[in-house]
One Martini backbone bead per residue (centre of mass of N, CA, C, O) as a GRO file, in nm:
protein
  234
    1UNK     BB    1  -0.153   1.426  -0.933
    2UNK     BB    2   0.070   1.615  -0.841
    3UNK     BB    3  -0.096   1.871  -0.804
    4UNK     BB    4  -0.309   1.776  -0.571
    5UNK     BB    5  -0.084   1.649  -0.404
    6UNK     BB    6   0.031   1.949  -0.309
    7UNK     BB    7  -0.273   2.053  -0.192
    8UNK     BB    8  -0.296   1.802   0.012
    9UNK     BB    9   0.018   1.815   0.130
   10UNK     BB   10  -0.051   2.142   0.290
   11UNK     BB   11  -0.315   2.066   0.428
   12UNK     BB   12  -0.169   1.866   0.608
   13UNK     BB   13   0.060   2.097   0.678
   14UNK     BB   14  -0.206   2.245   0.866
   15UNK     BB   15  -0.349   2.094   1.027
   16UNK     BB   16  -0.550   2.172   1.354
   17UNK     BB   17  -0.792   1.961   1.293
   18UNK     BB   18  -0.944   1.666   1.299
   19UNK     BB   19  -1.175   1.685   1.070
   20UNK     BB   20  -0.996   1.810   0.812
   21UNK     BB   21  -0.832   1.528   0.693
   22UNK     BB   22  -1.037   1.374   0.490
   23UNK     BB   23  -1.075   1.535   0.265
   24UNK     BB   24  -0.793   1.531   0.129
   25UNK     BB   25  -0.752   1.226   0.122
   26UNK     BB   26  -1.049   1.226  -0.101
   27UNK     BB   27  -0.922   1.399  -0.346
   28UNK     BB   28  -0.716   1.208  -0.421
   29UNK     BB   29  -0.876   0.963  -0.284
   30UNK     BB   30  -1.130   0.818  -0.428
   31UNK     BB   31  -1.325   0.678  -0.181
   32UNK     BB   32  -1.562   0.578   0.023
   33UNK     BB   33  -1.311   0.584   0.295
   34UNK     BB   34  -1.157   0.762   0.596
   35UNK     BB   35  -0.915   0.707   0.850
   36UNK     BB   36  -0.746   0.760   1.181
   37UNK     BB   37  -0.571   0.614   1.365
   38UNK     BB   38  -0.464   0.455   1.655
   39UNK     BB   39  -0.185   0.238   1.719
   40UNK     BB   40  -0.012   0.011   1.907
   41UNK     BB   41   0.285   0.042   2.129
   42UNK     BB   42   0.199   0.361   2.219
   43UNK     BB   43  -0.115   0.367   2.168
   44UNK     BB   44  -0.422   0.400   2.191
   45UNK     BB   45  -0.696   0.286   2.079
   46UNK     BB   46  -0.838   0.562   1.815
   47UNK     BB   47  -1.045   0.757   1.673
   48UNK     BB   48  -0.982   1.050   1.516
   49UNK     BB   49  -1.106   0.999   1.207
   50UNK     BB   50  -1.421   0.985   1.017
   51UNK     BB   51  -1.619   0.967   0.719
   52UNK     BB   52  -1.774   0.705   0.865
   53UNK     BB   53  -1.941   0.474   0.980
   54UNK     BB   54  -1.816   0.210   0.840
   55UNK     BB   55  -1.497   0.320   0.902
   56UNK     BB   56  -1.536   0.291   1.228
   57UNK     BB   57  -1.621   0.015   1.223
   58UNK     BB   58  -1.369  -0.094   1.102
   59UNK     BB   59  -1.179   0.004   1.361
   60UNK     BB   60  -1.392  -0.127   1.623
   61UNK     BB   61  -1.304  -0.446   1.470
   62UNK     BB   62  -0.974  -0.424   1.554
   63UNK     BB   63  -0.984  -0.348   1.845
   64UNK     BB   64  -1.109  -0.568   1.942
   65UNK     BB   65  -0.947  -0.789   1.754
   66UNK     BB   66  -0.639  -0.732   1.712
   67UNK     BB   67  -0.713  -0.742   1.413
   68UNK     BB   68  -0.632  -0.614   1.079
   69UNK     BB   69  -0.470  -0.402   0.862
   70UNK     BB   70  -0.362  -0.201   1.050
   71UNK     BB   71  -0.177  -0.388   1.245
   72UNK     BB   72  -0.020  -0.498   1.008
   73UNK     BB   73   0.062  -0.156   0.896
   74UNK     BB   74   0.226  -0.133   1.185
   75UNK     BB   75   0.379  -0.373   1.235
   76UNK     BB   76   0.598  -0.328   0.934
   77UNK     BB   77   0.581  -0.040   0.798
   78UNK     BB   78   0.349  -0.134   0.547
   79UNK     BB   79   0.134  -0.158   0.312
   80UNK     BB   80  -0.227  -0.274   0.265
   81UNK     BB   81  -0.375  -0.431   0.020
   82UNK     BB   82  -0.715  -0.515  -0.015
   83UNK     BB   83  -0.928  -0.597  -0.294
   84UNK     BB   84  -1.042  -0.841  -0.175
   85UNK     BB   85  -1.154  -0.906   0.164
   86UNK     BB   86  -1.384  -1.118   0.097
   87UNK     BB   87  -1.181  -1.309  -0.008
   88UNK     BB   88  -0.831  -1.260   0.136
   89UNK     BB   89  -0.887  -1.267   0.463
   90UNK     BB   90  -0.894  -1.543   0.616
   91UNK     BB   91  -0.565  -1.580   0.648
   92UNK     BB   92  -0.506  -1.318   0.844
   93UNK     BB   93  -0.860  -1.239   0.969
   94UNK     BB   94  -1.086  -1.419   1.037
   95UNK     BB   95  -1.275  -1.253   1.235
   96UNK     BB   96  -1.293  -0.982   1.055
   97UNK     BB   97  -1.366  -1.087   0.787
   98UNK     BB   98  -1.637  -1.247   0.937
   99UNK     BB   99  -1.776  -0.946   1.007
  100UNK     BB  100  -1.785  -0.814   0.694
  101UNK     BB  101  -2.048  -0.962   0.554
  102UNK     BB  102  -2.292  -0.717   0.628
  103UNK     BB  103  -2.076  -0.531   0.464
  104UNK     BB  104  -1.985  -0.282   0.234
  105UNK     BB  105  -1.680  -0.430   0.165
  106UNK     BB  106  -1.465  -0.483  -0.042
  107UNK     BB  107  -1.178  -0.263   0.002
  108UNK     BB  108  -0.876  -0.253   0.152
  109UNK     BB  109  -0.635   0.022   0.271
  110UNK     BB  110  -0.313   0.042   0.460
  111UNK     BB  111  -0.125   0.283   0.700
  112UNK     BB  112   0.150   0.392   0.806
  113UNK     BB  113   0.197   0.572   1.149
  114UNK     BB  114   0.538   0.735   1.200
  115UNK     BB  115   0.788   0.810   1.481
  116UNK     BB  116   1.018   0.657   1.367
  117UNK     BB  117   1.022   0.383   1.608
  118UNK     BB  118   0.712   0.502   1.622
  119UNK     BB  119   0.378   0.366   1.681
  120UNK     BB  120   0.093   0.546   1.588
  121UNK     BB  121  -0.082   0.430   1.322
  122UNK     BB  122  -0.359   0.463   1.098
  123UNK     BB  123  -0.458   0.472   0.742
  124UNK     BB  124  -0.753   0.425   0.629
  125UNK     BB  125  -0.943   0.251   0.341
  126UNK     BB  126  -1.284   0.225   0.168
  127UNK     BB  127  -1.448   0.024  -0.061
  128UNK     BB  128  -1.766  -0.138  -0.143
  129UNK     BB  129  -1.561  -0.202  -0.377
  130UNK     BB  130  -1.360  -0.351  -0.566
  131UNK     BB  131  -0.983  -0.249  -0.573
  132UNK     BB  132  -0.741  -0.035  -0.677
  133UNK     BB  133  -0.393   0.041  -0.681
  134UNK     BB  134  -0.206   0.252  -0.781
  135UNK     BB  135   0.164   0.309  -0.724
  136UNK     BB  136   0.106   0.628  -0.707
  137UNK     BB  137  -0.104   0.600  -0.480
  138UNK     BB  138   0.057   0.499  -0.298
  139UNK     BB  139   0.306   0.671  -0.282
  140UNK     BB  140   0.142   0.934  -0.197
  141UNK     BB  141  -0.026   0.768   0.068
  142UNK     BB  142   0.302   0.772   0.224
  143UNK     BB  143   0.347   1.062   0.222
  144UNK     BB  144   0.092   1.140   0.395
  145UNK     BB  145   0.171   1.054   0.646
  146UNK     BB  146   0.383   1.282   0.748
  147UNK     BB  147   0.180   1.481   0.851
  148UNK     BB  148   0.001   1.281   1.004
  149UNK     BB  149   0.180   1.173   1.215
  150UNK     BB  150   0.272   1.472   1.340
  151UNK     BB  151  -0.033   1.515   1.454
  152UNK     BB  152  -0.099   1.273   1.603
  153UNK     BB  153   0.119   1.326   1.798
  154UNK     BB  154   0.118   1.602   1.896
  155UNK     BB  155  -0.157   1.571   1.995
  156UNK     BB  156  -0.117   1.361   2.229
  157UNK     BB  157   0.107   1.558   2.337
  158UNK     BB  158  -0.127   1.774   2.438
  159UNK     BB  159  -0.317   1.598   2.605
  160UNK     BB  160  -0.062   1.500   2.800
  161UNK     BB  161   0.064   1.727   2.953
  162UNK     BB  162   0.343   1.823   2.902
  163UNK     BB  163   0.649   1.946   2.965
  164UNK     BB  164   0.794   2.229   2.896
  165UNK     BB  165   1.082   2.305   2.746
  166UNK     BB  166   1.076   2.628   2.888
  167UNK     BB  167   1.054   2.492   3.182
  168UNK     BB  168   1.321   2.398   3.191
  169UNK     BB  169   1.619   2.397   3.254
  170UNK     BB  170   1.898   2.477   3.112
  171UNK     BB  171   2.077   2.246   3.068
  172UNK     BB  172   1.821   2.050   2.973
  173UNK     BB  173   1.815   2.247   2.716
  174UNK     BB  174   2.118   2.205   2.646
  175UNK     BB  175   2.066   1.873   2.570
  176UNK     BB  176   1.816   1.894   2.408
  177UNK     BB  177   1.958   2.046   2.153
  178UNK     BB  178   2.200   1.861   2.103
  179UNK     BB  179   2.037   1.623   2.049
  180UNK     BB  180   1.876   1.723   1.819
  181UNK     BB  181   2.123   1.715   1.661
  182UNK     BB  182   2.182   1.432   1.620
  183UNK     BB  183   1.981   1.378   1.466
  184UNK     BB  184   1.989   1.531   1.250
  185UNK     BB  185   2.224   1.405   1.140
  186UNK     BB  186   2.142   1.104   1.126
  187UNK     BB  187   1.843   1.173   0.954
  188UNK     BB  188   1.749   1.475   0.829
  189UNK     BB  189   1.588   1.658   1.002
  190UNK     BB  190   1.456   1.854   1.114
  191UNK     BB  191   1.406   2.017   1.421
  192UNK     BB  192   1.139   1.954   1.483
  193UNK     BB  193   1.105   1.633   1.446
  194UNK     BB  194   1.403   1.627   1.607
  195UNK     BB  195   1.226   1.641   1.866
  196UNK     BB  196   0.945   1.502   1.827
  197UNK     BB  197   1.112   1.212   1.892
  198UNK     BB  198   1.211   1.279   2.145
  199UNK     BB  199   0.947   1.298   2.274
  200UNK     BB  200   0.794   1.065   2.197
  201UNK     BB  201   1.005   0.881   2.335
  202UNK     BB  202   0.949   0.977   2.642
  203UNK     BB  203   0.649   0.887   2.635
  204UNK     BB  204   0.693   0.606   2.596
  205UNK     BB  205   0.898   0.550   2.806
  206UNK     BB  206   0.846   0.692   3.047
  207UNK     BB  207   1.023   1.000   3.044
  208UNK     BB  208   1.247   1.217   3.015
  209UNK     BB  209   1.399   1.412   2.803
  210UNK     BB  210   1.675   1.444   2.972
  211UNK     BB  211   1.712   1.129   2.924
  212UNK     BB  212   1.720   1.078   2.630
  213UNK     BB  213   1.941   1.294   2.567
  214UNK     BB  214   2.172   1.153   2.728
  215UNK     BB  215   2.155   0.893   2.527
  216UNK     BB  216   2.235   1.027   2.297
  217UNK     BB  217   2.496   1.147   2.374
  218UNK     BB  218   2.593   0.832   2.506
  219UNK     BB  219   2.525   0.638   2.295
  220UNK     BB  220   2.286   0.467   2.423
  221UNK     BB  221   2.135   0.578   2.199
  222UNK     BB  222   1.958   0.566   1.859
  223UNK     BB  223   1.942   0.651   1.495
  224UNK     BB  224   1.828   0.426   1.179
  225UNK     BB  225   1.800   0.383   0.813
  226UNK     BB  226   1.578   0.147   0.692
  227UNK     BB  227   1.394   0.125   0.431
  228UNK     BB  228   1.313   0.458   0.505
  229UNK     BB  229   1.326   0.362   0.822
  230UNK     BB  230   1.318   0.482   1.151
  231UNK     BB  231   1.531   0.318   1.380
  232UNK     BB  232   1.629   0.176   1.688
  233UNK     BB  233   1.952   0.186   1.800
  234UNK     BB  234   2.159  -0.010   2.075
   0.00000   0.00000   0.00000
């Protein structure tokens, strides 16, 4: 898998357009299908992307339903995997599950999309069929995540007409700089990733990114790494 793996994860560190994003998640893994959704406390439910009528049918009855794999692996964090999904999900999603009975769907598998502490949407796969996937196939799909989630965020910030940071006043400019270097040494990521985090944080809560920057720069919130995973410490 690992050549596939990097030639996938190249192809998504490059999408610049929706419908783009399905097929290579679907030559790692082949299943029925996959869609990426928005959903969480940061932005509002919605299919980014999907590859089938089924999968989309998926979405909008999570969305309406407010619970189901996408809600419960944005919520903790963590990947949710039910290998046999009209077995064994009534007891996390009765309603959900019960919507699936004329449905040909055997198994469902949701990834989280997270920028730092903002919960961004889900990548699902599913197949008509009972099945499994494999610790490496887990893996992977975790791993794709970060480009996918980069996208969605990117996606939903450039929808949403913010000001660019070229057009701040030069101080406003030197300390959302500034406030970048704080971050990039707390969490090691790239100087794009740790702009687009404090952008992100500035959307999430109606904010200005120069307000945002303030509040990192007098440590009055920060970010720290919990199990992989990079999280708001106030």
């Amino acid at each position: 898998m690992s050549d596939t793996f990097a030639i996938v994860y190249s192809a998504l560190d490059r999408v610049d357009e929706d419908d783009q994003l399905v097929e290579p998640i679907l030559r790692l893994i082949p299943l029925s299908g996959v869609s990426i959704a928005t959903l969480g406390d940061t932005l509002s439910p919605e299919t980014i992307a999907a590859s089938d009528e089924q999968i989309a049918l998926l979405d909008e009855l999570q969305f309406d339903l407010s619970e189901g794999p996408s809600w419960d692996a944005v919520g903790s964090g963590r990947p949710v995997l039910e290998e046999a999904v009209k077995r064994t999900g009534y007891d996390s999603w009765p309603s959900f599950t019960e919507a699936l009975r004329d449905h040909a769907v055997g198994s469902i598998f949701a990834f989280p999309l997270r920028v730092g502490p903002l919960q961004v949407g889900a990548v699902e796969l599913y197949d008509t069929e009972e099945r499994t996937l494999d610790t490496q196939a887990v893996e992977a799909m975790m791993s794709l995540t970060r480009p996918l989630s980069r996208y969605v965020l990117r996606r939903t910030l450039e929808l949403a007409s913010l000001p660019d940071t070229a057009q701040l006043k030069p101080h406003a400019r030197r300390r959302i700089h500034q406030a970048t270097g704080f971050v990039i040494a707390q969490l090691g990521l790239s100087p794009d990733d740790a702009h687009l985090l404090i952008q992100a944080q500035a959307f999430a809560q109606n904010r200005s990114m120069s307000e945002v920057a303030e509040d990192i720069l007098e440590r009055r919130t920060g970010y720290v790494l919990r199990d992989e995973t990079i999280e708001d410490e106030r």
